[in-house]
């Protein structure tokens, strides 16, 4: 078997679209999921190794690393996509919120990168770690303070790990702003959000997929952040 790509949080939305993209390209996949969405059956039926993990649970990392290591001797790439878009307004326990945000967005990628690097280095080619961050990592967000700080920490990991693992492993961030709305987003929110970027569109998952493919196919980009944000920084 060709070395698989590991995607965290691959059972819905962007992660699922990315998984479907790689399935169509016959790229072997490992996907983690927390909630057993119907998509898990679809992915498993197409040969994807689906591993249930809630990164808030104790020993989640050790269990995942063991299962991945049992399944494959090498990895082609890791895409850290799993994320929780939580905010201070809905989480008055700011102590717990800060810890939760830092755990899922920074500690989990950090620990997985440290533990799974040998599997990436076991591949016969240059491999990749890709962190999915967020435009607010550079700008901040008054409504998602802990979330934005944790994504900034994740973005910083790209530079540290790029220096640590070169030239065997390239490490980069993909930093989106709006990609796809959530089902509960109302028309007023959508209109307000679309005005935040120069392009003014909801671009869809294909923009993130194209950015990830660009990084996977480069032999030279590392330690960098690919902004996929419709020119939001210029509004
Ligand atoms: N959607 C957008 O427009 C934007 C997205 N991004 C980033 O892109 C990435 C994908 O976004 P999107 O698809 O909207 O993400 P989602 O909000 O749909 O979440 C992605 C996945 O993360 C999983 N997850 C969350 N918490 C945990 C946990 N504790 N343990 C295991 N898995 C967990 C979820 O599992 P479960 O199914 O159980 O909920 C879900 O499947 C994220 O990193 C996000 O921050 C950045 C900017 C814009
Ligand atoms: N884990 C998630 N992170 C983010 C989401 C999301 O749905 N899940 N959504 C956004 C928004 O699209 C924002 O970019 C514009 O309102 C940000 N991060």
PDB file of C-alpha atoms and ligand atoms in Angstrom:
ATOM      1  CA  UNK A   1       0.000   0.000   0.000  1.00  0.00           C
ATOM      2  CA  UNK A   2       1.133   3.538  -0.826  1.00  0.00           C
ATOM      3  CA  UNK A   3       1.677   5.563   2.363  1.00  0.00           C
ATOM      4  CA  UNK A   4      -1.678   7.010   3.438  1.00  0.00           C
ATOM      5  CA  UNK A   5      -2.622  10.587   4.286  1.00  0.00           C
ATOM      6  CA  UNK A   6      -4.032  11.167   7.783  1.00  0.00           C
ATOM      7  CA  UNK A   7      -6.842  13.733   8.060  1.00  0.00           C
ATOM      8  CA  UNK A   8      -8.163  14.669  11.500  1.00  0.00           C
ATOM      9  CA  UNK A   9     -11.862  15.561  11.682  1.00  0.00           C
ATOM     10  CA  UNK A  10     -12.622  14.094   8.276  1.00  0.00           C
ATOM     11  CA  UNK A  11     -16.258  13.076   8.693  1.00  0.00           C
ATOM     12  CA  UNK A  12     -17.925  16.378   7.852  1.00  0.00           C
ATOM     13  CA  UNK A  13     -17.637  19.611   5.925  1.00  0.00           C
ATOM     14  CA  UNK A  14     -14.121  20.587   4.775  1.00  0.00           C
ATOM     15  CA  UNK A  15     -12.447  17.441   6.138  1.00  0.00           C
ATOM     16  CA  UNK A  16     -15.023  15.229   4.404  1.00  0.00           C
ATOM     17  CA  UNK A  17     -14.692  17.133   1.121  1.00  0.00           C
ATOM     18  CA  UNK A  18     -10.928  16.659   1.332  1.00  0.00           C
ATOM     19  CA  UNK A  19     -11.350  12.945   2.046  1.00  0.00           C
ATOM     20  CA  UNK A  20     -13.676  12.539  -0.947  1.00  0.00           C
ATOM     21  CA  UNK A  21     -11.135  14.385  -3.112  1.00  0.00           C
ATOM     22  CA  UNK A  22      -8.354  11.976  -2.168  1.00  0.00           C
ATOM     23  CA  UNK A  23     -10.628   8.928  -2.564  1.00  0.00           C
ATOM     24  CA  UNK A  24     -11.386  10.056  -6.124  1.00  0.00           C
ATOM     25  CA  UNK A  25      -7.622  10.281  -6.711  1.00  0.00           C
ATOM     26  CA  UNK A  26      -7.067   6.782  -5.244  1.00  0.00           C
ATOM     27  CA  UNK A  27      -4.936   8.154  -2.437  1.00  0.00           C
ATOM     28  CA  UNK A  28      -4.974   5.872   0.641  1.00  0.00           C
ATOM     29  CA  UNK A  29      -6.496   7.595   3.650  1.00  0.00           C
ATOM     30  CA  UNK A  30      -6.807   7.455   7.412  1.00  0.00           C
ATOM     31  CA  UNK A  31      -9.549   9.684   8.802  1.00  0.00           C
ATOM     32  CA  UNK A  32     -10.341  10.452  12.412  1.00  0.00           C
ATOM     33  CA  UNK A  33     -13.889  11.219  13.430  1.00  0.00           C
ATOM     34  CA  UNK A  34     -15.476  12.133  16.756  1.00  0.00           C
ATOM     35  CA  UNK A  35     -19.162  11.771  15.930  1.00  0.00           C
ATOM     36  CA  UNK A  36     -20.201   8.769  13.806  1.00  0.00           C
ATOM     37  CA  UNK A  37     -21.811  10.755  10.991  1.00  0.00           C
ATOM     38  CA  UNK A  38     -23.371   8.777   8.117  1.00  0.00           C
ATOM     39  CA  UNK A  39     -20.293   9.764   6.114  1.00  0.00           C
ATOM     40  CA  UNK A  40     -18.170   7.319   8.152  1.00  0.00           C
ATOM     41  CA  UNK A  41     -19.950   4.352   6.546  1.00  0.00           C
ATOM     42  CA  UNK A  42     -19.423   5.950   3.115  1.00  0.00           C
ATOM     43  CA  UNK A  43     -15.706   6.449   3.746  1.00  0.00           C
ATOM     44  CA  UNK A  44     -15.166   2.981   5.224  1.00  0.00           C
ATOM     45  CA  UNK A  45     -16.976   1.384   2.276  1.00  0.00           C
ATOM     46  CA  UNK A  46     -14.441   3.065  -0.009  1.00  0.00           C
ATOM     47  CA  UNK A  47     -11.477   1.652   1.877  1.00  0.00           C
ATOM     48  CA  UNK A  48     -10.726   4.555   4.215  1.00  0.00           C
ATOM     49  CA  UNK A  49      -9.360   3.574   7.630  1.00  0.00           C
ATOM     50  CA  UNK A  50     -11.748   5.434   9.949  1.00  0.00           C
ATOM     51  CA  UNK A  51     -10.610   5.865  13.553  1.00  0.00           C
ATOM     52  CA  UNK A  52     -12.936   7.215  16.226  1.00  0.00           C
ATOM     53  CA  UNK A  53     -11.225   9.690  18.531  1.00  0.00           C
ATOM     54  CA  UNK A  54     -12.358  12.502  20.796  1.00  0.00           C
ATOM     55  CA  UNK A  55      -9.254  14.538  21.442  1.00  0.00           C
ATOM     56  CA  UNK A  56     -10.770  15.765  24.732  1.00  0.00           C
ATOM     57  CA  UNK A  57     -10.554  12.273  26.158  1.00  0.00           C
ATOM     58  CA  UNK A  58      -7.549  11.127  28.211  1.00  0.00           C
ATOM     59  CA  UNK A  59      -4.928   9.134  26.289  1.00  0.00           C
ATOM     60  CA  UNK A  60      -6.623  10.017  22.980  1.00  0.00           C
ATOM     61  CA  UNK A  61      -3.292  10.828  21.356  1.00  0.00           C
ATOM     62  CA  UNK A  62      -1.546   7.658  22.540  1.00  0.00           C
ATOM     63  CA  UNK A  63      -4.471   5.513  21.380  1.00  0.00           C
ATOM     64  CA  UNK A  64      -4.560   7.207  17.955  1.00  0.00           C
ATOM     65  CA  UNK A  65      -0.782   6.946  17.480  1.00  0.00           C
ATOM     66  CA  UNK A  66      -0.934   3.241  18.384  1.00  0.00           C
ATOM     67  CA  UNK A  67      -3.787   2.561  15.949  1.00  0.00           C
ATOM     68  CA  UNK A  68      -2.102   4.481  13.122  1.00  0.00           C
ATOM     69  CA  UNK A  69       1.233   2.713  13.773  1.00  0.00           C
ATOM     70  CA  UNK A  70      -0.496  -0.667  13.777  1.00  0.00           C
ATOM     71  CA  UNK A  71      -2.194   0.162  10.468  1.00  0.00           C
ATOM     72  CA  UNK A  72       0.708   1.561   8.441  1.00  0.00           C
ATOM     73  CA  UNK A  73       4.537   1.676   8.588  1.00  0.00           C
ATOM     74  CA  UNK A  74       4.606   5.056   6.839  1.00  0.00           C
ATOM     75  CA  UNK A  75       2.542   8.199   6.251  1.00  0.00           C
ATOM     76  CA  UNK A  76       2.490  10.505   3.188  1.00  0.00           C
ATOM     77  CA  UNK A  77       1.011  13.503   5.056  1.00  0.00           C
ATOM     78  CA  UNK A  78      -0.922  14.673   8.089  1.00  0.00           C
ATOM     79  CA  UNK A  79      -3.663  17.300   7.692  1.00  0.00           C
ATOM     80  CA  UNK A  80      -4.625  18.817  11.040  1.00  0.00           C
ATOM     81  CA  UNK A  81      -8.201  19.840  10.271  1.00  0.00           C
ATOM     82  CA  UNK A  82     -10.101  18.925  13.477  1.00  0.00           C
ATOM     83  CA  UNK A  83     -11.342  22.059  15.148  1.00  0.00           C
ATOM     84  CA  UNK A  84     -13.889  23.538  17.496  1.00  0.00           C
ATOM     85  CA  UNK A  85     -15.110  27.044  16.647  1.00  0.00           C
ATOM     86  CA  UNK A  86     -16.145  28.045  20.153  1.00  0.00           C
ATOM     87  CA  UNK A  87     -16.649  31.548  21.508  1.00  0.00           C
ATOM     88  CA  UNK A  88     -16.646  33.358  24.851  1.00  0.00           C
ATOM     89  CA  UNK A  89     -20.337  34.304  24.524  1.00  0.00           C
ATOM     90  CA  UNK A  90     -21.427  30.651  24.528  1.00  0.00           C
ATOM     91  CA  UNK A  91     -18.780  29.472  26.977  1.00  0.00           C
ATOM     92  CA  UNK A  92     -18.776  31.571  30.208  1.00  0.00           C
ATOM     93  CA  UNK A  93     -16.212  29.198  31.726  1.00  0.00           C
ATOM     94  CA  UNK A  94     -13.327  30.975  30.017  1.00  0.00           C
ATOM     95  CA  UNK A  95     -10.743  28.877  31.864  1.00  0.00           C
ATOM     96  CA  UNK A  96     -12.118  25.693  30.316  1.00  0.00           C
ATOM     97  CA  UNK A  97     -12.694  27.364  26.952  1.00  0.00           C
ATOM     98  CA  UNK A  98      -9.074  28.504  26.712  1.00  0.00           C
ATOM     99  CA  UNK A  99      -7.798  25.017  27.593  1.00  0.00           C
ATOM    100  CA  UNK A 100     -10.176  23.366  25.109  1.00  0.00           C
ATOM    101  CA  UNK A 101      -9.158  25.692  22.278  1.00  0.00           C
ATOM    102  CA  UNK A 102      -5.445  25.266  22.937  1.00  0.00           C
ATOM    103  CA  UNK A 103      -5.836  21.509  23.206  1.00  0.00           C
ATOM    104  CA  UNK A 104      -7.637  20.856  19.921  1.00  0.00           C
ATOM    105  CA  UNK A 105      -5.857  23.498  17.851  1.00  0.00           C
ATOM    106  CA  UNK A 106      -2.311  23.438  19.240  1.00  0.00           C
ATOM    107  CA  UNK A 107      -1.574  20.619  21.710  1.00  0.00           C
ATOM    108  CA  UNK A 108      -3.100  17.847  19.575  1.00  0.00           C
ATOM    109  CA  UNK A 109      -1.204  18.836  16.410  1.00  0.00           C
ATOM    110  CA  UNK A 110       1.984  19.329  18.462  1.00  0.00           C
ATOM    111  CA  UNK A 111       1.787  15.888  20.105  1.00  0.00           C
ATOM    112  CA  UNK A 112       0.777  14.111  16.885  1.00  0.00           C
ATOM    113  CA  UNK A 113       3.615  15.777  14.951  1.00  0.00           C
ATOM    114  CA  UNK A 114       6.119  14.702  17.607  1.00  0.00           C
ATOM    115  CA  UNK A 115       4.811  11.127  17.755  1.00  0.00           C
ATOM    116  CA  UNK A 116       4.100  10.481  14.068  1.00  0.00           C
ATOM    117  CA  UNK A 117       7.198  12.104  12.519  1.00  0.00           C
ATOM    118  CA  UNK A 118       8.955   8.696  12.282  1.00  0.00           C
ATOM    119  CA  UNK A 119       6.096   7.413  10.089  1.00  0.00           C
ATOM    120  CA  UNK A 120       6.398  10.463   7.839  1.00  0.00           C
ATOM    121  CA  UNK A 121      10.161  10.004   7.683  1.00  0.00           C
ATOM    122  CA  UNK A 122       9.673   6.311   6.781  1.00  0.00           C
ATOM    123  CA  UNK A 123       8.161   7.349   3.442  1.00  0.00           C
ATOM    124  CA  UNK A 124      10.467   7.165   0.418  1.00  0.00           C
ATOM    125  CA  UNK A 125       9.638  10.783  -0.515  1.00  0.00           C
ATOM    126  CA  UNK A 126       9.443  14.234   1.055  1.00  0.00           C
ATOM    127  CA  UNK A 127       6.285  14.302   3.159  1.00  0.00           C
ATOM    128  CA  UNK A 128       3.976  16.960   4.561  1.00  0.00           C
ATOM    129  CA  UNK A 129       2.344  18.269   7.685  1.00  0.00           C
ATOM    130  CA  UNK A 130      -0.421  20.786   6.983  1.00  0.00           C
ATOM    131  CA  UNK A 131      -2.062  22.836   9.730  1.00  0.00           C
ATOM    132  CA  UNK A 132      -5.472  24.298   8.923  1.00  0.00           C
ATOM    133  CA  UNK A 133      -5.470  27.577  10.802  1.00  0.00           C
ATOM    134  CA  UNK A 134      -7.670  30.659  10.274  1.00  0.00           C
ATOM    135  CA  UNK A 135      -7.334  34.246   9.064  1.00  0.00           C
ATOM    136  CA  UNK A 136      -8.088  35.413  12.617  1.00  0.00           C
ATOM    137  CA  UNK A 137      -4.740  33.934  13.713  1.00  0.00           C
ATOM    138  CA  UNK A 138      -3.128  37.075  12.263  1.00  0.00           C
ATOM    139  CA  UNK A 139      -5.881  39.601  13.021  1.00  0.00           C
ATOM    140  CA  UNK A 140      -7.382  38.321  16.264  1.00  0.00           C
ATOM    141  CA  UNK A 141     -11.083  38.121  16.949  1.00  0.00           C
ATOM    142  CA  UNK A 142     -12.926  39.939  19.786  1.00  0.00           C
ATOM    143  CA  UNK A 143     -15.712  37.338  19.634  1.00  0.00           C
ATOM    144  CA  UNK A 144     -13.464  34.247  19.396  1.00  0.00           C
ATOM    145  CA  UNK A 145     -10.497  35.314  21.533  1.00  0.00           C
ATOM    146  CA  UNK A 146      -9.306  31.910  22.743  1.00  0.00           C
ATOM    147  CA  UNK A 147     -10.051  30.321  19.380  1.00  0.00           C
ATOM    148  CA  UNK A 148      -7.989  32.915  17.496  1.00  0.00           C
ATOM    149  CA  UNK A 149      -5.075  32.661  19.952  1.00  0.00           C
ATOM    150  CA  UNK A 150      -5.038  28.882  19.602  1.00  0.00           C
ATOM    151  CA  UNK A 151      -5.003  29.130  15.811  1.00  0.00           C
ATOM    152  CA  UNK A 152      -2.100  31.586  16.087  1.00  0.00           C
ATOM    153  CA  UNK A 153      -0.260  28.999  18.183  1.00  0.00           C
ATOM    154  CA  UNK A 154      -0.989  26.402  15.507  1.00  0.00           C
ATOM    155  CA  UNK A 155       0.364  28.733  12.822  1.00  0.00           C
ATOM    156  CA  UNK A 156       3.553  29.207  14.829  1.00  0.00           C
ATOM    157  CA  UNK A 157       3.995  25.427  15.044  1.00  0.00           C
ATOM    158  CA  UNK A 158       4.380  25.390  11.253  1.00  0.00           C
ATOM    159  CA  UNK A 159       7.600  27.379  11.476  1.00  0.00           C
ATOM    160  CA  UNK A 160       9.093  25.441  14.383  1.00  0.00           C
ATOM    161  CA  UNK A 161       8.308  22.046  12.891  1.00  0.00           C
ATOM    162  CA  UNK A 162       9.458  23.147   9.428  1.00  0.00           C
ATOM    163  CA  UNK A 163      12.893  23.901  10.881  1.00  0.00           C
ATOM    164  CA  UNK A 164      12.916  20.746  12.999  1.00  0.00           C
ATOM    165  CA  UNK A 165      11.949  18.264  10.273  1.00  0.00           C
ATOM    166  CA  UNK A 166      13.491  19.688   7.087  1.00  0.00           C
ATOM    167  CA  UNK A 167      14.343  18.376   4.570  1.00  0.00           C
ATOM    168  CA  UNK A 168      12.393  15.154   5.140  1.00  0.00           C
ATOM    169  CA  UNK A 169       9.071  16.774   6.029  1.00  0.00           C
ATOM    170  CA  UNK A 170       7.596  20.083   4.810  1.00  0.00           C
ATOM    171  CA  UNK A 171       5.355  21.851   7.340  1.00  0.00           C
ATOM    172  CA  UNK A 172       2.907  24.614   6.346  1.00  0.00           C
ATOM    173  CA  UNK A 173      -0.340  26.305   7.321  1.00  0.00           C
ATOM    174  CA  UNK A 174      -3.398  26.862   5.194  1.00  0.00           C
ATOM    175  CA  UNK A 175      -5.161  29.895   6.661  1.00  0.00           C
ATOM    176  CA  UNK A 176      -8.744  30.322   5.443  1.00  0.00           C
ATOM    177  CA  UNK A 177     -11.317  32.936   6.216  1.00  0.00           C
ATOM    178  CA  UNK A 178     -14.895  32.096   5.197  1.00  0.00           C
ATOM    179  CA  UNK A 179     -14.943  28.847   3.228  1.00  0.00           C
ATOM    180  CA  UNK A 180     -18.402  27.411   3.931  1.00  0.00           C
ATOM    181  CA  UNK A 181     -21.171  28.667   6.176  1.00  0.00           C
ATOM    182  CA  UNK A 182     -22.784  26.581   8.883  1.00  0.00           C
ATOM    183  CA  UNK A 183     -26.361  25.316   8.540  1.00  0.00           C
ATOM    184  CA  UNK A 184     -27.559  27.600  11.340  1.00  0.00           C
ATOM    185  CA  UNK A 185     -26.115  30.789   9.783  1.00  0.00           C
ATOM    186  CA  UNK A 186     -28.972  33.188   8.965  1.00  0.00           C
ATOM    187  CA  UNK A 187     -29.165  35.472   5.931  1.00  0.00           C
ATOM    188  CA  UNK A 188     -28.174  38.564   7.890  1.00  0.00           C
ATOM    189  CA  UNK A 189     -25.014  36.858   9.180  1.00  0.00           C
ATOM    190  CA  UNK A 190     -24.190  35.577   5.714  1.00  0.00           C
ATOM    191  CA  UNK A 191     -24.596  39.031   4.138  1.00  0.00           C
ATOM    192  CA  UNK A 192     -22.429  40.623   6.826  1.00  0.00           C
ATOM    193  CA  UNK A 193     -19.739  37.960   6.478  1.00  0.00           C
ATOM    194  CA  UNK A 194     -19.603  38.079   2.677  1.00  0.00           C
ATOM    195  CA  UNK A 195     -18.859  41.833   2.885  1.00  0.00           C
ATOM    196  CA  UNK A 196     -15.723  41.156   4.957  1.00  0.00           C
ATOM    197  CA  UNK A 197     -13.619  40.062   1.963  1.00  0.00           C
ATOM    198  CA  UNK A 198     -12.758  41.754  -1.335  1.00  0.00           C
ATOM    199  CA  UNK A 199     -14.089  38.756  -3.295  1.00  0.00           C
ATOM    200  CA  UNK A 200     -17.369  38.708  -1.356  1.00  0.00           C
ATOM    201  CA  UNK A 201     -18.148  35.017  -1.958  1.00  0.00           C
ATOM    202  CA  UNK A 202     -18.587  31.758  -0.064  1.00  0.00           C
ATOM    203  CA  UNK A 203     -15.873  29.938  -2.049  1.00  0.00           C
ATOM    204  CA  UNK A 204     -16.496  26.380  -0.955  1.00  0.00           C
ATOM    205  CA  UNK A 205     -14.185  23.533   0.095  1.00  0.00           C
ATOM    206  CA  UNK A 206     -12.450  23.372  -3.267  1.00  0.00           C
ATOM    207  CA  UNK A 207     -10.337  26.412  -2.305  1.00  0.00           C
ATOM    208  CA  UNK A 208      -8.837  24.602   0.690  1.00  0.00           C
ATOM    209  CA  UNK A 209      -8.429  21.389  -1.319  1.00  0.00           C
ATOM    210  CA  UNK A 210      -6.544  23.269  -4.070  1.00  0.00           C
ATOM    211  CA  UNK A 211      -4.254  24.891  -1.488  1.00  0.00           C
ATOM    212  CA  UNK A 212      -3.483  21.539   0.120  1.00  0.00           C
ATOM    213  CA  UNK A 213      -2.729  20.000  -3.278  1.00  0.00           C
ATOM    214  CA  UNK A 214      -0.378  22.895  -4.068  1.00  0.00           C
ATOM    215  CA  UNK A 215       1.580  22.251  -0.865  1.00  0.00           C
ATOM    216  CA  UNK A 216       1.647  18.462  -1.378  1.00  0.00           C
ATOM    217  CA  UNK A 217       3.002  18.924  -4.897  1.00  0.00           C
ATOM    218  CA  UNK A 218       5.650  21.495  -3.984  1.00  0.00           C
ATOM    219  CA  UNK A 219       9.226  20.399  -3.227  1.00  0.00           C
ATOM    220  CA  UNK A 220      10.199  23.807  -1.897  1.00  0.00           C
ATOM    221  CA  UNK A 221       7.474  25.507   0.160  1.00  0.00           C
ATOM    222  CA  UNK A 222       7.928  24.976   3.892  1.00  0.00           C
ATOM    223  CA  UNK A 223       7.428  26.991   7.052  1.00  0.00           C
ATOM    224  CA  UNK A 224       4.896  29.161   5.288  1.00  0.00           C
ATOM    225  CA  UNK A 225       1.245  30.159   5.636  1.00  0.00           C
ATOM    226  CA  UNK A 226      -0.996  30.007   2.573  1.00  0.00           C
ATOM    227  CA  UNK A 227      -3.749  32.590   3.049  1.00  0.00           C
ATOM    228  CA  UNK A 228      -7.054  31.555   1.449  1.00  0.00           C
ATOM    229  CA  UNK A 229      -9.129  34.546   2.477  1.00  0.00           C
ATOM    230  CA  UNK A 230     -10.564  36.436  -0.512  1.00  0.00           C
ATOM    231  CA  UNK A 231      -8.455  39.500   0.205  1.00  0.00           C
ATOM    232  CA  UNK A 232     -10.062  39.947   3.601  1.00  0.00           C
ATOM    233  CA  UNK A 233      -6.880  41.611   4.921  1.00  0.00           C
ATOM    234  CA  UNK A 234      -7.397  44.528   2.514  1.00  0.00           C
ATOM    235  CA  UNK A 235     -10.995  45.405   3.416  1.00  0.00           C
TER     236      UNK A 235
HETATM  237  N1  LIG B   1     -15.700  26.526   7.637  1.00  0.00           N
HETATM  238  C1  LIG B   1     -15.036  27.668   7.396  1.00  0.00           C
HETATM  239  O1  LIG B   1     -15.530  28.576   6.684  1.00  0.00           O
HETATM  240  C2  LIG B   1     -13.670  27.866   7.991  1.00  0.00           C
HETATM  241  C3  LIG B   1     -12.962  26.800   8.527  1.00  0.00           C
HETATM  242  N2  LIG B   1     -11.704  27.015   9.030  1.00  0.00           N
HETATM  243  C4  LIG B   1     -10.943  25.860   9.548  1.00  0.00           C
HETATM  244  O2  LIG B   1     -11.001  24.808   8.596  1.00  0.00           O
HETATM  245  C5  LIG B   1     -11.075  23.534   9.276  1.00  0.00           C
HETATM  246  C6  LIG B   1     -12.321  22.801   8.821  1.00  0.00           C
HETATM  247  O3  LIG B   1     -13.443  23.643   9.063  1.00  0.00           O
HETATM  248  P1  LIG B   1     -14.905  22.989   9.189  1.00  0.00           P
HETATM  249  O4  LIG B   1     -15.033  21.882   8.217  1.00  0.00           O
HETATM  250  O5  LIG B   1     -15.890  24.102   9.188  1.00  0.00           O
HETATM  251  O6  LIG B   1     -14.796  22.355  10.648  1.00  0.00           O
HETATM  252  P2  LIG B   1     -15.950  21.779  11.616  1.00  0.00           P
HETATM  253  O7  LIG B   1     -16.361  22.873  12.559  1.00  0.00           O
HETATM  254  O8  LIG B   1     -16.968  21.118  10.782  1.00  0.00           O
HETATM  255  O9  LIG B   1     -15.124  20.692  12.500  1.00  0.00           O
HETATM  256  C7  LIG B   1     -14.247  19.819  11.865  1.00  0.00           C
HETATM  257  C8  LIG B   1     -14.218  18.531  12.599  1.00  0.00           C
HETATM  258  O10 LIG B   1     -13.487  18.664  13.838  1.00  0.00           O
HETATM  259  C9  LIG B   1     -13.983  17.647  14.693  1.00  0.00           C
HETATM  260  N3  LIG B   1     -13.668  17.890  16.097  1.00  0.00           N
HETATM  261  C10 LIG B   1     -13.977  18.968  16.828  1.00  0.00           C
HETATM  262  N4  LIG B   1     -13.590  18.791  18.111  1.00  0.00           N
HETATM  263  C11 LIG B   1     -13.022  17.560  18.184  1.00  0.00           C
HETATM  264  C12 LIG B   1     -12.441  16.784  19.222  1.00  0.00           C
HETATM  265  N5  LIG B   1     -12.385  17.242  20.469  1.00  0.00           N
HETATM  266  N6  LIG B   1     -11.969  15.560  18.927  1.00  0.00           N
HETATM  267  C13 LIG B   1     -12.035  15.074  17.659  1.00  0.00           C
HETATM  268  N7  LIG B   1     -12.566  15.759  16.623  1.00  0.00           N
HETATM  269  C14 LIG B   1     -13.064  16.975  16.893  1.00  0.00           C
HETATM  270  C15 LIG B   1     -15.474  17.678  14.455  1.00  0.00           C
HETATM  271  O11 LIG B   1     -16.037  16.430  14.863  1.00  0.00           O
HETATM  272  P3  LIG B   1     -17.603  16.249  15.116  1.00  0.00           P
HETATM  273  O12 LIG B   1     -18.075  15.689  13.837  1.00  0.00           O
HETATM  274  O13 LIG B   1     -17.781  15.365  16.284  1.00  0.00           O
HETATM  275  O14 LIG B   1     -18.161  17.610  15.385  1.00  0.00           O
HETATM  276  C16 LIG B   1     -15.575  17.946  12.969  1.00  0.00           C
HETATM  277  O15 LIG B   1     -15.771  16.777  12.246  1.00  0.00           O
HETATM  278  C17 LIG B   1     -11.065  23.863  10.766  1.00  0.00           C
HETATM  279  O16 LIG B   1      -9.750  23.764  11.285  1.00  0.00           O
HETATM  280  C18 LIG B   1     -11.542  25.305  10.818  1.00  0.00           C
HETATM  281  O17 LIG B   1     -11.099  25.994  11.978  1.00  0.00           O
HETATM  282  C19 LIG B   1     -11.119  28.259   9.067  1.00  0.00           C
HETATM  283  C20 LIG B   1     -11.808  29.344   8.569  1.00  0.00           C
HETATM  284  C21 LIG B   1     -13.104  29.212   7.952  1.00  0.00           C
HETATM  285  N1  LIG B   2     -13.994  24.640  13.282  1.00  0.00           N
HETATM  286  C1  LIG B   2     -14.512  25.665  12.598  1.00  0.00           C
HETATM  287  N2  LIG B   2     -13.808  26.803  12.458  1.00  0.00           N
HETATM  288  C2  LIG B   2     -14.379  27.849  11.785  1.00  0.00           C
HETATM  289  C3  LIG B   2     -15.652  27.738  11.233  1.00  0.00           C
HETATM  290  C4  LIG B   2     -16.354  26.507  11.383  1.00  0.00           C
HETATM  291  O1  LIG B   2     -17.491  26.346  10.916  1.00  0.00           O
HETATM  292  N3  LIG B   2     -15.756  25.524  12.073  1.00  0.00           N
HETATM  293  N4  LIG B   2     -16.229  28.772  10.550  1.00  0.00           N
HETATM  294  C5  LIG B   2     -15.613  29.935  10.449  1.00  0.00           C
HETATM  295  C6  LIG B   2     -16.350  31.046   9.725  1.00  0.00           C
HETATM  296  O2  LIG B   2     -16.613  30.666   8.431  1.00  0.00           O
HETATM  297  C7  LIG B   2     -15.643  32.371   9.655  1.00  0.00           C
HETATM  298  O3  LIG B   2     -14.483  32.187   8.912  1.00  0.00           O
HETATM  299  C8  LIG B   2     -16.517  33.388   8.943  1.00  0.00           C
HETATM  300  O4  LIG B   2     -17.691  33.570   9.634  1.00  0.00           O
HETATM  301  C9  LIG B   2     -14.275  30.187  11.048  1.00  0.00           C
HETATM  302  N5  LIG B   2     -13.720  29.006  11.654  1.00  0.00           N
END
